[in-house]
Amino acid sequence: MRNRLLKAGLVVLPLIYAAEVHAQDVTTIPFSPGLQGGYPEGIAWNARAGAFFVSSLRGGQIGLVSPGGEYAKFFDDDRLITSSGIVVDAERNRVLVCNEDVGISTKSSESTRTRVAQVLEFDLDTGAVRHVHDFSSLTDGPILANDLTIDGEGSIYVTDSFQPQIYKVDHDTKAVSVLVRSERLMPADPAEAVGTKPYLNGIVYHPDGFLIASDYSRGLLWKVPLNDPQALVEVRLPQPLKGPDGLLLKSPTELVAVQSFPADDGSMTGDVTLIASSDRWESARIEAVATPDGLDGPTTATLRDDEVWVVNSRFPQIFADPANADRTTEFSIVKVPFE
């Protein structure tokens, strides 16, 4: 396995480098990832390869998308069922990916559906698996490891969309634990928090020592101090957000929230909202709302040279009509202009 992955790393990455030459005015990058890479949910810029990492709701495969739209497989095997949040940790030469099963993957099964919550840790250069961090033994009932972030020491924090909790992986010991569990984080019975109605979703680490996590169903943001996680507080907003999915900390005072929500005609639309705070995220205000052309089930964002780019997952289609999900073959990454 390791030799195969090393070979893949040596072959794939130069192709991505070669594809980096592109027009500077490109605002949409269409790509076709194939069946196992379909419905990309997570995105992260890999500066070393000059390409975007993308995950997959349909087959779990991790891919690299060049600025010219060329797609190359980075990793795929039976361990990845549905992959979502992705973080590149260049300092530690690794990429981290959430893995779960919500019943929409080609690899879903009765034994794994809503019972998988993992983070897979890969070598950034070769794609070799370093660790599989598994949270499934920590909780009974449905679980879903949705999104993740890392702190300055390299410890990992993961939202569970089906339980009112955030997980932690200690960087030094690799121990997995529940950082915080609070009924404030999810008022519904966990059995009701499934499919397109998750609760905790996006998450970011703030350098002042706290986490910010989004609640997709209620449109809330939570501030979770790492020195006292049970003292979590709701960030005061002028109004609830609409379907906040992925979060991106653009600066210590600016947060990008990718939102997906029903349009007036019943389809799914979305926007990308820039939120700002001047009191260390006790409260926040809406600075700007961007609706670039072509948004179609946007989920998460990444920074590329200080530019915000969002992946169009098109996820409503796979939940609404799973039998015909594989007819959708093209997806896109969109540049978000904030004016």
Short mmCIF file of C-alpha atoms in Angstrom, two decimals:
data_model
loop_
_atom_site.label_atom_id
_atom_site.label_comp_id
_atom_site.label_asym_id
_atom_site.label_seq_id
_atom_site.Cartn_x
_atom_site.Cartn_y
_atom_site.Cartn_z
CA MET A 1 0.00 0.00 0.00
CA ARG A 2 2.69 2.48 0.98
CA ASN A 3 4.71 1.88 -2.19
CA ARG A 4 1.60 2.37 -4.30
CA LEU A 5 0.80 5.64 -2.55
CA LEU A 6 4.36 6.91 -2.87
CA LYS A 7 4.21 6.22 -6.56
CA ALA A 8 0.85 7.98 -6.82
CA GLY A 9 2.27 10.99 -5.02
CA LEU A 10 5.22 11.21 -7.40
CA VAL A 11 2.99 10.92 -10.47
CA VAL A 12 0.00 13.05 -9.51
CA LEU A 13 1.59 16.11 -7.95
CA PRO A 14 3.74 17.14 -10.93
CA LEU A 15 0.62 17.05 -13.09
CA ILE A 16 -1.03 19.48 -10.70
CA TYR A 17 2.00 21.76 -10.74
CA ALA A 18 1.95 21.77 -14.52
CA ALA A 19 -1.70 22.80 -14.56
CA GLU A 20 -1.17 25.84 -12.36
CA VAL A 21 -0.70 28.23 -15.28
CA HIS A 22 -4.09 29.87 -15.72
CA ALA A 23 -5.78 33.15 -16.50
CA GLN A 24 -5.76 35.50 -13.54
CA ASP A 25 -9.38 36.52 -14.09
CA VAL A 26 -10.80 33.00 -13.60
CA THR A 27 -13.68 33.11 -11.11
CA THR A 28 -15.17 29.61 -11.59
CA ILE A 29 -13.25 26.34 -11.85
CA PRO A 30 -15.45 23.48 -13.13
CA PHE A 31 -14.19 19.93 -12.61
CA SER A 32 -15.40 16.36 -13.04
CA PRO A 33 -14.14 14.03 -10.27
CA GLY A 34 -15.78 10.77 -11.32
CA LEU A 35 -18.16 8.64 -9.28
CA GLN A 36 -16.01 8.12 -6.18
CA GLY A 37 -15.16 11.84 -5.99
CA GLY A 38 -18.68 13.12 -6.56
CA TYR A 39 -20.40 15.77 -4.45
CA PRO A 40 -17.31 17.41 -2.90
CA GLU A 41 -18.05 18.80 0.56
CA GLY A 42 -14.73 19.99 1.97
CA ILE A 43 -12.08 22.17 0.38
CA ALA A 44 -8.58 23.27 1.39
CA TRP A 45 -5.85 25.00 -0.60
CA ASN A 46 -2.63 23.01 -0.88
CA ALA A 47 -0.01 25.65 -1.68
CA ARG A 48 2.71 23.02 -2.03
CA ALA A 49 0.90 21.30 -4.90
CA GLY A 50 -0.71 24.47 -6.27
CA ALA A 51 -4.12 22.80 -6.11
CA PHE A 52 -7.30 22.51 -4.06
CA PHE A 53 -7.99 19.43 -1.95
CA VAL A 54 -11.64 18.33 -2.19
CA SER A 55 -13.51 15.59 -0.34
CA SER A 56 -16.53 13.57 -1.51
CA LEU A 57 -19.96 12.83 -0.06
CA ARG A 58 -20.59 10.13 -2.67
CA GLY A 59 -17.51 7.93 -2.54
CA GLY A 60 -15.22 9.43 0.09
CA GLN A 61 -12.32 9.90 -2.32
CA ILE A 62 -9.87 12.74 -1.68
CA GLY A 63 -8.87 14.62 -4.82
CA LEU A 64 -6.73 17.52 -6.00
CA VAL A 65 -8.19 20.12 -8.37
CA SER A 66 -5.78 22.34 -10.26
CA PRO A 67 -6.64 26.00 -11.01
CA GLY A 68 -7.27 24.81 -14.58
CA GLY A 69 -9.89 22.27 -13.47
CA GLU A 70 -7.86 19.07 -13.80
CA TYR A 71 -8.84 16.50 -11.16
CA ALA A 72 -6.38 13.93 -9.77
CA LYS A 73 -7.00 11.29 -7.10
CA PHE A 74 -5.01 11.80 -3.90
CA PHE A 75 -6.40 8.91 -1.82
CA ASP A 76 -9.25 6.40 -2.03
CA ASP A 77 -9.90 3.11 -0.25
CA ASP A 78 -12.67 1.39 1.68
CA ARG A 79 -11.95 3.28 4.90
CA LEU A 80 -13.27 6.52 3.42
CA ILE A 81 -17.07 6.28 3.15
CA THR A 82 -18.20 9.91 3.05
CA SER A 83 -15.50 12.52 3.51
CA SER A 84 -16.26 16.10 4.50
CA GLY A 85 -14.10 18.69 6.28
CA ILE A 86 -10.44 19.03 5.23
CA VAL A 87 -7.54 20.90 6.85
CA VAL A 88 -4.03 21.27 5.44
CA ASP A 89 -1.39 21.46 8.17
CA ALA A 90 1.72 22.31 6.16
CA GLU A 91 3.79 22.90 9.31
CA ARG A 92 3.41 19.23 10.25
CA ASN A 93 3.32 17.99 6.66
CA ARG A 94 -0.15 16.48 6.92
CA VAL A 95 -3.70 16.79 5.66
CA LEU A 96 -6.65 15.90 7.93
CA VAL A 97 -10.03 14.69 6.66
CA CYS A 98 -13.33 13.86 8.40
CA ASN A 99 -14.94 10.51 7.57
CA GLU A 100 -18.54 9.42 8.25
CA ASP A 101 -21.53 7.54 6.82
CA VAL A 102 -24.90 9.27 6.39
CA GLY A 103 -26.26 6.65 3.99
CA ILE A 104 -25.58 8.42 0.67
CA SER A 105 -22.20 6.90 -0.21
CA THR A 106 -21.50 4.10 -2.65
CA LYS A 107 -19.77 2.50 0.36
CA SER A 108 -22.62 2.94 2.87
CA SER A 109 -23.83 -0.11 4.77
CA GLU A 110 -26.29 -0.90 7.52
CA SER A 111 -23.44 -1.61 9.94
CA THR A 112 -21.74 1.77 9.40
CA ARG A 113 -24.61 4.17 8.70
CA THR A 114 -24.57 6.98 11.34
CA ARG A 115 -21.96 5.00 13.33
CA VAL A 116 -18.76 6.36 11.79
CA ALA A 117 -16.96 9.41 13.17
CA GLN A 118 -13.27 9.57 12.28
CA VAL A 119 -10.43 11.82 11.22
CA LEU A 120 -7.90 10.35 8.83
CA GLU A 121 -4.44 11.90 8.87
CA PHE A 122 -2.38 11.71 5.65
CA ASP A 123 1.17 12.63 4.74
CA LEU A 124 0.82 15.82 2.71
CA ASP A 125 3.40 14.78 0.11
CA THR A 126 2.79 11.07 -0.41
CA GLY A 127 -0.82 10.44 0.64
CA ALA A 128 0.25 7.71 3.07
CA VAL A 129 -2.12 7.25 6.03
CA ARG A 130 -0.41 8.23 9.30
CA HIS A 131 -3.29 7.78 11.75
CA VAL A 132 -6.99 7.03 11.92
CA HIS A 133 -8.51 8.90 14.86
CA ASP A 134 -11.77 7.13 15.74
CA PHE A 135 -14.46 8.68 17.97
CA SER A 136 -17.13 6.01 17.51
CA SER A 137 -16.56 4.36 20.89
CA LEU A 138 -17.14 7.63 22.78
CA THR A 139 -20.89 7.89 22.19
CA ASP A 140 -23.92 5.67 21.74
CA GLY A 141 -26.44 6.59 19.07
CA PRO A 142 -26.02 8.38 15.72
CA ILE A 143 -22.73 10.21 15.15
CA LEU A 144 -21.23 12.31 12.35
CA ALA A 145 -17.76 13.86 12.28
CA ASN A 146 -18.51 16.86 10.08
CA ASP A 147 -15.76 19.47 10.16
CA LEU A 148 -12.47 20.08 11.93
CA THR A 149 -9.82 22.61 12.87
CA ILE A 150 -6.41 22.58 14.59
CA ASP A 151 -4.92 24.77 17.29
CA GLY A 152 -1.42 26.22 17.45
CA GLU A 153 -0.02 23.02 19.01
CA GLY A 154 -1.56 20.75 16.39
CA SER A 155 -4.42 19.30 18.44
CA ILE A 156 -7.55 18.58 16.40
CA TYR A 157 -11.15 19.64 17.16
CA VAL A 158 -14.12 18.06 15.39
CA THR A 159 -17.84 18.86 15.32
CA ASP A 160 -20.42 16.10 15.65
CA SER A 161 -23.55 17.08 13.71
CA PHE A 162 -25.71 14.36 15.27
CA GLN A 163 -24.66 14.83 18.90
CA PRO A 164 -24.30 17.99 21.04
CA GLN A 165 -20.54 17.69 21.31
CA ILE A 166 -17.10 18.57 19.98
CA TYR A 167 -14.28 16.02 19.92
CA LYS A 168 -10.58 16.55 20.55
CA VAL A 169 -7.47 14.69 19.40
CA ASP A 170 -4.47 15.54 21.56
CA HIS A 171 -1.48 16.14 19.30
CA ASP A 172 1.13 14.72 21.70
CA THR A 173 -0.67 11.60 22.93
CA LYS A 174 -3.10 11.01 20.01
CA ALA A 175 -5.80 10.43 22.65
CA VAL A 176 -9.38 11.05 21.50
CA SER A 177 -11.95 12.57 23.85
CA VAL A 178 -15.11 14.65 24.02
CA LEU A 179 -13.92 18.20 24.60
CA VAL A 180 -17.39 19.47 25.46
CA ARG A 181 -20.91 18.06 25.51
CA SER A 182 -23.80 20.39 26.22
CA GLU A 183 -27.51 20.16 25.58
CA ARG A 184 -27.33 23.83 24.59
CA LEU A 185 -25.60 22.71 21.41
CA MET A 186 -28.54 20.63 20.19
CA PRO A 187 -32.09 20.87 21.52
CA ALA A 188 -33.46 18.02 19.38
CA ASP A 189 -33.28 14.32 20.04
CA PRO A 190 -30.13 13.04 18.26
CA ALA A 191 -32.25 10.67 16.19
CA GLU A 192 -33.88 13.70 14.53
CA ALA A 193 -30.56 15.33 13.58
CA VAL A 194 -29.90 13.41 10.38
CA GLY A 195 -29.46 13.95 6.66
CA THR A 196 -29.93 17.57 5.61
CA LYS A 197 -30.73 18.76 9.14
CA PRO A 198 -27.43 18.72 11.04
CA TYR A 199 -26.69 20.90 14.03
CA LEU A 200 -23.01 21.58 14.75
CA ASN A 201 -21.22 21.99 11.44
CA GLY A 202 -18.30 24.31 10.62
CA ILE A 203 -15.57 25.03 13.16
CA VAL A 204 -12.46 27.24 13.38
CA TYR A 205 -9.74 27.82 15.95
CA HIS A 206 -9.10 31.42 17.04
CA PRO A 207 -5.51 32.31 18.08
CA ASP A 208 -6.85 33.86 21.31
CA GLY A 209 -7.59 30.34 22.56
CA PHE A 210 -11.18 29.54 21.65
CA LEU A 211 -13.22 27.77 19.00
CA ILE A 212 -16.09 29.16 16.92
CA ALA A 213 -18.61 26.59 15.69
CA SER A 214 -21.73 26.98 13.56
CA ASP A 215 -25.18 25.48 14.11
CA TYR A 216 -26.63 24.80 10.66
CA SER A 217 -30.25 24.20 11.70
CA ARG A 218 -30.65 27.18 14.03
CA GLY A 219 -28.31 29.66 12.34
CA LEU A 220 -26.14 30.21 15.43
CA LEU A 221 -22.47 30.64 16.20
CA TRP A 222 -20.93 29.27 19.41
CA LYS A 223 -17.76 30.48 21.12
CA VAL A 224 -16.03 27.69 23.05
CA PRO A 225 -13.08 28.69 25.28
CA LEU A 226 -10.49 25.91 25.34
CA ASN A 227 -9.50 26.61 28.96
CA ASP A 228 -13.12 26.12 30.06
CA PRO A 229 -15.19 24.49 27.29
CA GLN A 230 -18.33 24.21 29.44
CA ALA A 231 -18.41 28.02 29.57
CA LEU A 232 -19.42 28.14 25.90
CA VAL A 233 -21.54 31.12 24.86
CA GLU A 234 -23.67 31.98 21.86
CA VAL A 235 -22.13 34.74 19.75
CA ARG A 236 -24.61 37.62 19.64
CA LEU A 237 -25.68 38.28 16.05
CA PRO A 238 -28.08 40.89 14.66
CA GLN A 239 -30.17 38.04 13.23
CA PRO A 240 -29.77 34.27 12.82
CA LEU A 241 -27.71 33.08 9.89
CA LYS A 242 -29.30 30.92 7.18
CA GLY A 243 -27.84 27.44 6.99
CA PRO A 244 -24.26 28.23 8.04
CA ASP A 245 -22.11 25.33 6.89
CA GLY A 246 -18.36 25.83 6.59
CA LEU A 247 -16.51 28.55 8.52
CA LEU A 248 -13.22 30.20 7.58
CA LEU A 249 -11.30 32.55 9.85
CA LYS A 250 -10.07 35.20 7.43
CA SER A 251 -8.39 37.23 10.18
CA PRO A 252 -8.73 37.42 13.99
CA THR A 253 -11.66 39.82 13.54
CA GLU A 254 -13.22 38.43 10.32
CA LEU A 255 -15.07 35.17 9.77
CA VAL A 256 -16.44 33.78 6.50
CA ALA A 257 -19.62 31.68 6.73
CA VAL A 258 -20.74 29.62 3.74
CA GLN A 259 -24.54 29.32 3.77
CA SER A 260 -26.94 26.99 1.93
CA PHE A 261 -30.69 27.40 2.17
CA PRO A 262 -33.93 26.89 0.16
CA ALA A 263 -34.66 29.39 -2.61
CA ASP A 264 -38.13 30.77 -3.33
CA ASP A 265 -38.65 28.21 -6.11
CA GLY A 266 -37.87 25.32 -3.77
CA SER A 267 -34.33 24.70 -5.01
CA MET A 268 -31.26 25.23 -2.86
CA THR A 269 -29.33 28.45 -3.10
CA GLY A 270 -26.78 30.09 -0.86
CA ASP A 271 -24.44 32.95 -0.16
CA VAL A 272 -21.12 33.66 1.47
CA THR A 273 -21.26 36.05 4.42
CA LEU A 274 -18.39 38.03 5.91
CA ILE A 275 -18.88 38.48 9.67
CA ALA A 276 -16.79 40.78 11.86
CA SER A 277 -16.28 41.23 15.60
CA SER A 278 -14.57 43.88 17.70
CA ASP A 279 -15.04 42.22 21.12
CA ARG A 280 -13.27 38.85 20.70
CA TRP A 281 -16.42 37.24 19.33
CA GLU A 282 -18.75 37.90 22.20
CA SER A 283 -20.84 39.55 19.48
CA ALA A 284 -20.53 40.03 15.74
CA ARG A 285 -21.98 41.98 12.83
CA ILE A 286 -22.58 41.33 9.13
CA GLU A 287 -19.95 43.12 7.06
CA ALA A 288 -20.81 41.87 3.57
CA VAL A 289 -22.82 39.23 1.74
CA ALA A 290 -21.57 37.83 -1.57
CA THR A 291 -23.66 35.80 -4.01
CA PRO A 292 -21.31 34.93 -6.88
CA ASP A 293 -22.86 33.39 -9.97
CA GLY A 294 -23.19 29.65 -9.98
CA LEU A 295 -23.68 28.89 -6.30
CA ASP A 296 -25.28 25.45 -6.07
CA GLY A 297 -25.24 23.91 -2.61
CA PRO A 298 -22.04 25.66 -1.45
CA THR A 299 -20.54 24.07 1.65
CA THR A 300 -17.03 25.16 2.64
CA ALA A 301 -14.38 27.76 1.83
CA THR A 302 -10.62 28.12 1.76
CA LEU A 303 -8.08 30.91 1.33
CA ARG A 304 -5.83 30.97 -1.70
CA ASP A 305 -3.44 33.95 -1.70
CA ASP A 306 -5.91 35.88 0.53
CA GLU A 307 -8.77 35.13 -1.89
CA VAL A 308 -11.84 33.24 -0.67
CA TRP A 309 -12.82 30.22 -2.78
CA VAL A 310 -15.93 28.10 -2.16
CA VAL A 311 -16.74 24.58 -3.35
CA ASN A 312 -20.17 23.88 -4.85
CA SER A 313 -21.13 20.53 -3.37
CA ARG A 314 -24.58 20.33 -5.04
CA PHE A 315 -25.46 18.19 -1.99
CA PRO A 316 -29.25 18.76 -2.09
CA GLN A 317 -29.44 16.59 -5.22
CA ILE A 318 -27.88 13.54 -3.63
CA PHE A 319 -30.20 13.70 -0.62
CA ALA A 320 -33.34 14.45 -2.65
CA ASP A 321 -32.82 11.83 -5.37
CA PRO A 322 -30.10 9.33 -4.43
CA ALA A 323 -31.19 6.88 -7.14
CA ASN A 324 -30.20 9.40 -9.82
CA ALA A 325 -27.35 11.04 -7.96
CA ASP A 326 -24.65 9.78 -10.31
CA ARG A 327 -26.14 11.63 -13.27
CA THR A 328 -24.56 14.76 -11.80
CA THR A 329 -20.93 14.67 -12.90
CA GLU A 330 -19.67 18.26 -12.89
CA PHE A 331 -18.95 20.43 -9.84
CA SER A 332 -17.16 23.72 -9.37
CA ILE A 333 -15.02 25.92 -7.18
CA VAL A 334 -16.02 29.59 -7.13
CA LYS A 335 -14.07 32.71 -6.23
CA VAL A 336 -15.95 34.97 -3.81
CA PRO A 337 -15.58 38.74 -4.23
CA PHE A 338 -16.37 40.80 -1.13
CA GLU A 339 -17.03 44.45 -2.00
#
